[in-house]
PDB file of C-alpha atoms in Angstrom:
ATOM      1  CA  MET A   1     124.291 -28.039 213.509  1.00  0.00           C
ATOM      2  CA  PRO A   2     120.181 -28.738 214.793  1.00  0.00           C
ATOM      3  CA  ALA A   3     118.001 -26.482 215.710  1.00  0.00           C
ATOM      4  CA  PRO A   4     117.630 -26.429 220.203  1.00  0.00           C
ATOM      5  CA  THR A   5     114.307 -26.995 218.983  1.00  0.00           C
ATOM      6  CA  ALA A   6     114.731 -29.979 217.277  1.00  0.00           C
ATOM      7  CA  LEU A   7     113.103 -33.565 218.561  1.00  0.00           C
ATOM      8  CA  LEU A   8     116.544 -35.481 219.521  1.00  0.00           C
ATOM      9  CA  GLN A   9     115.624 -38.387 217.962  1.00  0.00           C
ATOM     10  CA  PRO A  10     116.879 -41.541 220.147  1.00  0.00           C
ATOM     11  CA  THR A  11     120.486 -42.815 219.333  1.00  0.00           C
ATOM     12  CA  LYS A  12     120.921 -46.106 218.232  1.00  0.00           C
ATOM     13  CA  VAL A  13     122.979 -48.313 220.584  1.00  0.00           C
ATOM     14  CA  PRO A  14     124.594 -51.669 218.889  1.00  0.00           C
ATOM     15  CA  GLU A  15     123.454 -54.738 220.413  1.00  0.00           C
ATOM     16  CA  ALA A  16     125.294 -57.208 222.616  1.00  0.00           C
ATOM     17  CA  ALA A  17     127.006 -60.196 221.245  1.00  0.00           C
ATOM     18  CA  ALA A  18     124.571 -62.734 222.526  1.00  0.00           C
ATOM     19  CA  ALA A  19     126.870 -65.572 225.239  1.00  0.00           C
ATOM     20  CA  PRO A  20     127.868 -68.369 222.995  1.00  0.00           C
ATOM     21  CA  THR A  21     125.666 -71.767 224.048  1.00  0.00           C
ATOM     22  CA  PRO A  22     128.631 -74.319 225.725  1.00  0.00           C
ATOM     23  CA  ASP A  23     127.054 -75.749 222.133  1.00  0.00           C
ATOM     24  CA  GLN A  24     128.915 -73.106 219.984  1.00  0.00           C
ATOM     25  CA  GLU A  25     131.832 -72.960 222.242  1.00  0.00           C
ATOM     26  CA  ASP A  26     133.249 -76.419 221.724  1.00  0.00           C
ATOM     27  CA  GLU A  27     131.874 -75.444 217.437  1.00  0.00           C
ATOM     28  CA  LEU A  28     134.482 -72.568 218.450  1.00  0.00           C
ATOM     29  CA  ILE A  29     137.095 -74.813 220.178  1.00  0.00           C
ATOM     30  CA  LEU A  30     136.948 -77.024 217.171  1.00  0.00           C
ATOM     31  CA  ASP A  31     136.402 -74.858 214.299  1.00  0.00           C
ATOM     32  CA  VAL A  32     140.064 -73.291 215.442  1.00  0.00           C
ATOM     33  CA  HIS A  33     141.974 -76.461 215.784  1.00  0.00           C
ATOM     34  CA  ASP A  34     141.227 -77.071 212.119  1.00  0.00           C
ATOM     35  CA  SER A  35     141.374 -74.134 210.996  1.00  0.00           C
ATOM     36  CA  ASN A  36     145.194 -73.489 212.251  1.00  0.00           C
ATOM     37  CA  PRO A  37     146.542 -77.086 212.516  1.00  0.00           C
ATOM     38  CA  PRO A  38     149.959 -77.581 214.482  1.00  0.00           C
ATOM     39  CA  GLU A  39     153.190 -78.143 212.367  1.00  0.00           C
ATOM     40  CA  THR A  40     154.817 -81.690 212.944  1.00  0.00           C
ATOM     41  CA  THR A  41     157.224 -83.363 212.669  1.00  0.00           C
ATOM     42  CA  ALA A  42     158.480 -87.428 212.408  1.00  0.00           C
ATOM     43  CA  VAL A  43     160.768 -88.114 213.224  1.00  0.00           C
ATOM     44  CA  LEU A  44     162.365 -90.726 211.701  1.00  0.00           C
ATOM     45  CA  PRO A  45     164.413 -94.622 212.606  1.00  0.00           C
ATOM     46  CA  HIS A  46     168.179 -93.551 211.349  1.00  0.00           C
ATOM     47  CA  SER A  47     168.752 -96.121 208.457  1.00  0.00           C
ATOM     48  CA  ASP A  48     172.407 -96.680 208.587  1.00  0.00           C
ATOM     49  CA  PRO A  49     173.622 -97.599 204.805  1.00  0.00           C
ATOM     50  CA  GLU A  50     175.164-100.764 205.352  1.00  0.00           C
ATOM     51  CA  ASP A  51     171.463-102.342 206.347  1.00  0.00           C
ATOM     52  CA  VAL A  52     170.209-100.755 202.673  1.00  0.00           C
ATOM     53  CA  GLU A  53     172.333-101.669 200.329  1.00  0.00           C
ATOM     54  CA  MET A  54     174.390-105.545 200.568  1.00  0.00           C
ATOM     55  CA  ALA A  55     177.522-105.350 198.780  1.00  0.00           C
ATOM     56  CA  VAL A  56     177.901-107.455 195.581  1.00  0.00           C
ATOM     57  CA  ASP A  57     180.270-109.448 194.194  1.00  0.00           C
ATOM     58  CA  GLU A  58     180.894-108.545 190.440  1.00  0.00           C
ATOM     59  CA  GLU A  59     179.583-112.636 190.242  1.00  0.00           C
ATOM     60  CA  GLY A  60     176.407-111.263 192.109  1.00  0.00           C
ATOM     61  CA  ARG A  61     177.181-113.601 195.471  1.00  0.00           C
ATOM     62  CA  PRO A  62     176.164-110.906 198.776  1.00  0.00           C
ATOM     63  CA  ARG A  63     180.027-109.959 200.582  1.00  0.00           C
ATOM     64  CA  PHE A  64     179.240-110.509 204.502  1.00  0.00           C
ATOM     65  CA  ALA A  65     181.476-108.701 207.524  1.00  0.00           C
ATOM     66  CA  PRO A  66     183.855-111.004 208.989  1.00  0.00           C
ATOM     67  CA  GLY A  67     182.829-112.875 212.250  1.00  0.00           C
ATOM     68  CA  LYS A  68     184.437-111.889 215.550  1.00  0.00           C
ATOM     69  CA  ASP A  69     186.210-113.601 217.586  1.00  0.00           C
ATOM     70  CA  ILE A  70     184.119-114.137 220.577  1.00  0.00           C
ATOM     71  CA  ASP A  71     184.749-116.066 223.971  1.00  0.00           C
ATOM     72  CA  PRO A  72     181.481-117.937 225.117  1.00  0.00           C
ATOM     73  CA  ALA A  73     180.864-117.270 227.724  1.00  0.00           C
ATOM     74  CA  ARG A  74     181.410-120.352 229.702  1.00  0.00           C
ATOM     75  CA  ARG A  75     179.969-123.196 232.162  1.00  0.00           C
ATOM     76  CA  VAL A  76     180.906-125.469 235.169  1.00  0.00           C
ATOM     77  CA  GLU A  77     182.033-128.672 234.198  1.00  0.00           C
ATOM     78  CA  ARG A  78     182.600-131.071 236.257  1.00  0.00           C
ATOM     79  CA  ARG A  79     184.225-134.336 236.591  1.00  0.00           C
ATOM     80  CA  ASN A  80     184.635-137.336 239.501  1.00  0.00           C
ATOM     81  CA  ILE A  81     187.451-140.434 239.410  1.00  0.00           C
ATOM     82  CA  PRO A  82     186.880-142.460 242.115  1.00  0.00           C
ATOM     83  CA  ILE A  83     189.715-143.972 243.852  1.00  0.00           C
ATOM     84  CA  PRO A  84     190.220-147.708 244.732  1.00  0.00           C
ATOM     85  CA  PRO A  85     191.234-148.605 247.739  1.00  0.00           C
ATOM     86  CA  ASN A  86     194.448-149.803 247.614  1.00  0.00           C
ATOM     87  CA  ARG A  87     194.717-146.006 246.458  1.00  0.00           C
ATOM     88  CA  MET A  88     194.171-144.128 249.300  1.00  0.00           C
ATOM     89  CA  SER A  89     196.825-144.584 250.958  1.00  0.00           C
ATOM     90  CA  ALA A  90     198.989-142.995 247.843  1.00  0.00           C
ATOM     91  CA  LEU A  91     197.132-140.630 247.548  1.00  0.00           C
ATOM     92  CA  LYS A  92     196.425-138.892 251.269  1.00  0.00           C
ATOM     93  CA  ILE A  93     200.977-138.968 250.401  1.00  0.00           C
ATOM     94  CA  ASN A  94     201.090-137.582 247.174  1.00  0.00           C
ATOM     95  CA  TRP A  95     197.875-135.348 248.161  1.00  0.00           C
ATOM     96  CA  SER A  96     200.476-132.439 247.669  1.00  0.00           C
ATOM     97  CA  LYS A  97     202.396-133.306 244.357  1.00  0.00           C
ATOM     98  CA  MET A  98     198.639-133.646 242.963  1.00  0.00           C
ATOM     99  CA  TYR A  99     196.747-130.776 244.708  1.00  0.00           C
ATOM    100  CA  GLU A 100     199.433-128.425 243.001  1.00  0.00           C
ATOM    101  CA  ALA A 101     199.763-129.202 239.189  1.00  0.00           C
ATOM    102  CA  LEU A 102     196.186-129.328 239.033  1.00  0.00           C
ATOM    103  CA  ALA A 103     195.547-126.511 240.702  1.00  0.00           C
ATOM    104  CA  GLY A 104     198.592-124.870 239.221  1.00  0.00           C
ATOM    105  CA  HIS A 105     199.639-126.064 236.243  1.00  0.00           C
ATOM    106  CA  CYS A 106     195.849-126.764 235.053  1.00  0.00           C
ATOM    107  CA  LYS A 107     193.951-123.999 236.980  1.00  0.00           C
ATOM    108  CA  LEU A 108     190.806-125.899 238.536  1.00  0.00           C
ATOM    109  CA  GLN A 109     189.279-126.900 241.398  1.00  0.00           C
ATOM    110  CA  VAL A 110     189.934-130.146 243.206  1.00  0.00           C
ATOM    111  CA  ARG A 111     188.738-131.280 246.675  1.00  0.00           C
ATOM    112  CA  MET A 112     189.430-135.114 247.643  1.00  0.00           C
ATOM    113  CA  ASP A 113     186.227-137.030 249.229  1.00  0.00           C
ATOM    114  CA  VAL A 114     187.632-139.423 251.510  1.00  0.00           C
ATOM    115  CA  LYS A 115     184.052-140.574 252.102  1.00  0.00           C
ATOM    116  CA  GLU A 116     182.733-141.375 249.301  1.00  0.00           C
ATOM    117  CA  LYS A 117     186.753-142.639 247.594  1.00  0.00           C
ATOM    118  CA  ARG A 118     186.643-140.153 244.829  1.00  0.00           C
ATOM    119  CA  VAL A 119     188.479-137.004 243.474  1.00  0.00           C
ATOM    120  CA  GLN A 120     186.051-133.682 242.290  1.00  0.00           C
ATOM    121  CA  LEU A 121     187.860-131.216 239.753  1.00  0.00           C
ATOM    122  CA  ARG A 122     185.518-129.151 238.966  1.00  0.00           C
ATOM    123  CA  THR A 123     186.712-125.802 236.431  1.00  0.00           C
ATOM    124  CA  SER A 124     186.767-122.281 237.112  1.00  0.00           C
ATOM    125  CA  ARG A 125     187.071-118.800 235.860  1.00  0.00           C
ATOM    126  CA  PHE A 126     190.659-119.319 236.045  1.00  0.00           C
ATOM    127  CA  THR A 127     190.709-122.091 233.419  1.00  0.00           C
ATOM    128  CA  GLU A 128     192.102-121.157 230.586  1.00  0.00           C
ATOM    129  CA  ARG A 129     191.524-124.039 227.855  1.00  0.00           C
ATOM    130  CA  ILE A 130     188.360-126.705 228.397  1.00  0.00           C
ATOM    131  CA  GLU A 131     190.464-129.560 227.659  1.00  0.00           C
ATOM    132  CA  THR A 132     193.050-129.101 230.395  1.00  0.00           C
ATOM    133  CA  LEU A 133     188.759-130.749 232.394  1.00  0.00           C
ATOM    134  CA  GLN A 134     189.628-133.588 230.767  1.00  0.00           C
ATOM    135  CA  MET A 135     193.814-133.580 231.137  1.00  0.00           C
ATOM    136  CA  GLY A 136     193.357-133.643 234.585  1.00  0.00           C
ATOM    137  CA  ALA A 137     190.428-136.366 234.619  1.00  0.00           C
ATOM    138  CA  ASP A 138     193.168-138.601 232.983  1.00  0.00           C
ATOM    139  CA  PHE A 139     195.741-137.524 234.746  1.00  0.00           C
ATOM    140  CA  VAL A 140     193.968-138.593 238.460  1.00  0.00           C
ATOM    141  CA  SER A 141     192.785-141.942 236.017  1.00  0.00           C
ATOM    142  CA  ALA A 142     195.900-142.816 235.729  1.00  0.00           C
ATOM    143  CA  PHE A 143     197.499-142.517 239.096  1.00  0.00           C
ATOM    144  CA  ALA A 144     193.877-144.603 240.532  1.00  0.00           C
ATOM    145  CA  MET A 145     194.965-147.237 238.110  1.00  0.00           C
ATOM    146  CA  GLY A 146     198.644-147.752 239.921  1.00  0.00           C
ATOM    147  CA  PHE A 147     201.433-145.457 237.829  1.00  0.00           C
ATOM    148  CA  ASP A 148     203.160-143.608 239.756  1.00  0.00           C
ATOM    149  CA  ILE A 149     202.873-139.986 240.450  1.00  0.00           C
ATOM    150  CA  ASP A 150     205.157-138.805 237.961  1.00  0.00           C
ATOM    151  CA  ASP A 151     204.899-140.444 235.580  1.00  0.00           C
ATOM    152  CA  ALA A 152     201.315-139.219 235.612  1.00  0.00           C
ATOM    153  CA  ILE A 153     202.274-136.076 235.526  1.00  0.00           C
ATOM    154  CA  ALA A 154     203.344-136.441 231.701  1.00  0.00           C
ATOM    155  CA  LEU A 155     200.493-136.329 231.030  1.00  0.00           C
ATOM    156  CA  LEU A 156     199.535-133.187 231.471  1.00  0.00           C
ATOM    157  CA  ARG A 157     203.055-132.257 230.177  1.00  0.00           C
ATOM    158  CA  LEU A 158     202.508-133.717 227.025  1.00  0.00           C
ATOM    159  CA  ASP A 159     199.593-134.770 224.194  1.00  0.00           C
ATOM    160  CA  SER A 160     201.693-137.334 222.634  1.00  0.00           C
ATOM    161  CA  LEU A 161     200.743-139.756 225.786  1.00  0.00           C
ATOM    162  CA  TYR A 162     197.955-141.747 226.056  1.00  0.00           C
ATOM    163  CA  ILE A 163     197.130-144.720 228.141  1.00  0.00           C
ATOM    164  CA  GLN A 164     196.235-148.301 226.920  1.00  0.00           C
ATOM    165  CA  SER A 165     194.795-151.135 229.461  1.00  0.00           C
ATOM    166  CA  PHE A 166     193.444-155.310 228.513  1.00  0.00           C
ATOM    167  CA  ASP A 167     192.406-157.272 230.280  1.00  0.00           C
ATOM    168  CA  ILE A 168     194.663-161.021 230.125  1.00  0.00           C
ATOM    169  CA  LYS A 169     191.529-163.133 229.274  1.00  0.00           C
ATOM    170  CA  ASP A 170     191.458-161.133 226.612  1.00  0.00           C
ATOM    171  CA  VAL A 171     194.409-162.075 225.579  1.00  0.00           C
ATOM    172  CA  ARG A 172     193.388-166.028 225.833  1.00  0.00           C
ATOM    173  CA  GLN A 173     189.527-166.719 227.403  1.00  0.00           C
ATOM    174  CA  THR A 174     191.016-170.413 228.239  1.00  0.00           C
ATOM    175  CA  LEU A 175     193.694-169.568 231.400  1.00  0.00           C
ATOM    176  CA  GLY A 176     192.818-171.281 234.141  1.00  0.00           C
ATOM    177  CA  PRO A 177     193.331-169.721 237.508  1.00  0.00           C
ATOM    178  CA  ASP A 178     196.547-171.465 237.474  1.00  0.00           C
ATOM    179  CA  ALA A 179     198.260-170.912 234.030  1.00  0.00           C
ATOM    180  CA  LEU A 180     196.684-166.799 234.700  1.00  0.00           C
ATOM    181  CA  GLY A 181     198.817-166.516 237.484  1.00  0.00           C
ATOM    182  CA  ARG A 182     201.712-168.297 235.578  1.00  0.00           C
ATOM    183  CA  ALA A 183     201.601-165.824 232.765  1.00  0.00           C
ATOM    184  CA  ILE A 184     201.119-162.348 234.906  1.00  0.00           C
ATOM    185  CA  GLY A 185     204.473-164.014 236.554  1.00  0.00           C
ATOM    186  CA  ARG A 186     205.753-164.419 232.558  1.00  0.00           C
ATOM    187  CA  ILE A 187     205.182-160.902 232.211  1.00  0.00           C
ATOM    188  CA  ALA A 188     206.573-159.346 235.477  1.00  0.00           C
ATOM    189  CA  GLY A 189     209.468-161.716 235.582  1.00  0.00           C
ATOM    190  CA  LYS A 190     210.993-162.424 238.154  1.00  0.00           C
ATOM    191  CA  ASP A 191     211.685-159.379 241.048  1.00  0.00           C
ATOM    192  CA  GLY A 192     210.508-157.858 238.056  1.00  0.00           C
ATOM    193  CA  LYS A 193     213.195-157.926 235.288  1.00  0.00           C
ATOM    194  CA  THR A 194     210.966-159.113 232.364  1.00  0.00           C
ATOM    195  CA  LYS A 195     209.147-155.897 232.996  1.00  0.00           C
ATOM    196  CA  PHE A 196     211.301-153.691 233.239  1.00  0.00           C
ATOM    197  CA  ALA A 197     213.393-154.591 230.253  1.00  0.00           C
ATOM    198  CA  ILE A 198     209.824-153.820 228.387  1.00  0.00           C
ATOM    199  CA  GLU A 199     209.636-150.493 229.793  1.00  0.00           C
ATOM    200  CA  ASN A 200     212.930-150.048 228.617  1.00  0.00           C
ATOM    201  CA  ALA A 201     212.854-150.488 225.198  1.00  0.00           C
ATOM    202  CA  THR A 202     209.326-149.521 224.726  1.00  0.00           C
ATOM    203  CA  LYS A 203     210.188-146.744 226.456  1.00  0.00           C
ATOM    204  CA  THR A 204     207.436-147.016 228.619  1.00  0.00           C
ATOM    205  CA  ARG A 205     205.536-147.623 231.610  1.00  0.00           C
ATOM    206  CA  ILE A 206     203.786-150.545 232.648  1.00  0.00           C
ATOM    207  CA  VAL A 207     200.978-151.885 235.826  1.00  0.00           C
ATOM    208  CA  LEU A 208     200.031-155.494 235.935  1.00  0.00           C
ATOM    209  CA  ALA A 209     196.327-154.754 238.747  1.00  0.00           C
ATOM    210  CA  GLY A 210     195.631-158.880 239.557  1.00  0.00           C
ATOM    211  CA  GLN A 211     194.624-159.668 235.662  1.00  0.00           C
ATOM    212  CA  LYS A 212     195.106-155.912 234.048  1.00  0.00           C
ATOM    213  CA  VAL A 213     197.154-154.532 232.005  1.00  0.00           C
ATOM    214  CA  HIS A 214     197.467-150.783 231.862  1.00  0.00           C
ATOM    215  CA  ILE A 215     200.161-149.107 229.627  1.00  0.00           C
ATOM    216  CA  LEU A 216     201.351-145.427 230.180  1.00  0.00           C
ATOM    217  CA  GLY A 217     203.788-144.456 226.510  1.00  0.00           C
ATOM    218  CA  GLY A 218     203.072-143.165 223.298  1.00  0.00           C
ATOM    219  CA  PHE A 219     201.026-144.772 220.783  1.00  0.00           C
ATOM    220  CA  GLU A 220     203.644-146.788 219.268  1.00  0.00           C
ATOM    221  CA  ASN A 221     205.334-147.479 222.168  1.00  0.00           C
ATOM    222  CA  ILE A 222     202.460-148.674 223.822  1.00  0.00           C
ATOM    223  CA  GLY A 223     202.643-151.086 219.929  1.00  0.00           C
ATOM    224  CA  MET A 224     205.717-152.733 220.961  1.00  0.00           C
ATOM    225  CA  ALA A 225     204.936-153.372 224.692  1.00  0.00           C
ATOM    226  CA  ARG A 226     202.097-154.580 223.992  1.00  0.00           C
ATOM    227  CA  GLU A 227     202.868-156.590 221.482  1.00  0.00           C
ATOM    228  CA  SER A 228     205.792-158.899 223.589  1.00  0.00           C
ATOM    229  CA  ILE A 229     203.205-158.554 226.650  1.00  0.00           C
ATOM    230  CA  VAL A 230     200.964-160.860 224.339  1.00  0.00           C
ATOM    231  CA  SER A 231     203.695-163.366 223.125  1.00  0.00           C
ATOM    232  CA  LEU A 232     204.824-163.574 227.609  1.00  0.00           C
ATOM    233  CA  VAL A 233     201.132-164.630 227.679  1.00  0.00           C
ATOM    234  CA  LEU A 234     200.208-166.661 224.297  1.00  0.00           C
ATOM    235  CA  GLY A 235     203.415-168.767 226.104  1.00  0.00           C
ATOM    236  CA  SER A 236     206.688-167.500 224.713  1.00  0.00           C
ATOM    237  CA  GLN A 237     209.580-167.894 226.431  1.00  0.00           C
ATOM    238  CA  PRO A 238     211.306-164.939 227.974  1.00  0.00           C
ATOM    239  CA  GLY A 239     214.780-165.331 225.916  1.00  0.00           C
ATOM    240  CA  LYS A 240     212.874-164.600 223.083  1.00  0.00           C
ATOM    241  CA  VAL A 241     210.526-161.572 223.644  1.00  0.00           C
ATOM    242  CA  TYR A 242     214.664-160.699 224.840  1.00  0.00           C
ATOM    243  CA  ASN A 243     216.019-161.094 221.267  1.00  0.00           C
ATOM    244  CA  SER A 244     212.610-159.252 220.058  1.00  0.00           C
ATOM    245  CA  LEU A 245     212.638-156.274 222.347  1.00  0.00           C
ATOM    246  CA  ARG A 246     217.270-155.481 222.080  1.00  0.00           C
ATOM    247  CA  ILE A 247     216.082-155.520 218.756  1.00  0.00           C
ATOM    248  CA  ILE A 248     213.721-152.757 219.184  1.00  0.00           C
ATOM    249  CA  ALA A 249     215.963-150.390 221.423  1.00  0.00           C
ATOM    250  CA  GLY A 250     217.912-151.147 217.961  1.00  0.00           C
ATOM    251  CA  ARG A 251     215.265-150.001 216.260  1.00  0.00           C
ATOM    252  CA  MET A 252     214.557-146.650 217.950  1.00  0.00           C
ATOM    253  CA  LYS A 253     217.714-145.763 218.435  1.00  0.00           C
ATOM    254  CA  GLU A 254     218.960-145.059 215.290  1.00  0.00           C
ATOM    255  CA  ARG A 255     215.383-143.270 214.770  1.00  0.00           C
ATOM    256  CA  PHE A 256     215.803-140.527 217.049  1.00  0.00           C
TER     257      PHE A 256
END
């Protein structure tokens, strides 16, 4: 214990820490962040093992997964079938049957344009097959050519039926107006007997529209009917054509 008379020495007061300047404060903050970097984890994308490794067969050829049967997006397609003026009245009479066949059986959208004299067809989301649009167009074209509505509907139900058209002048180009009329008369016959005989023997349907001939039937049947018509145009007697038709009818009966 010091004596009471001893001189008291001043106590040393610790110097206060100098306040850091703004520049030093930034340096300190940077030093702190640099000294303790945050722990960050990188997120790697998910890798599928099938994408990394490709399946290879024994010979080294790659194996691919089978393709999926995906129905592509269908676009709307249209058909415009012109109707001759002489068939407009028949079209109006048989419109209910035609509309039922096109809209009910083919699932097509159909409209009759009286002003433009045509029938418009269009696919819809209810159309199951794209080829039904072409089948409907063939059906309307057959009716426009002059075939009966019941015969034309057969094009929608049977895939083995076709229509073949040709000009009488293509068979014999030197036919004059009078010879052309006689050729058409030989094809039709009296009261249409020759035409009906050809149709029954070959199981076809024939339409005479001026100097155009339209034949509806199977491929082989159309060929036999056309051969008979060409023989009549070239001047063969109807009796000879009838005999050949009998032979054809007998062969077809034996076949079926």
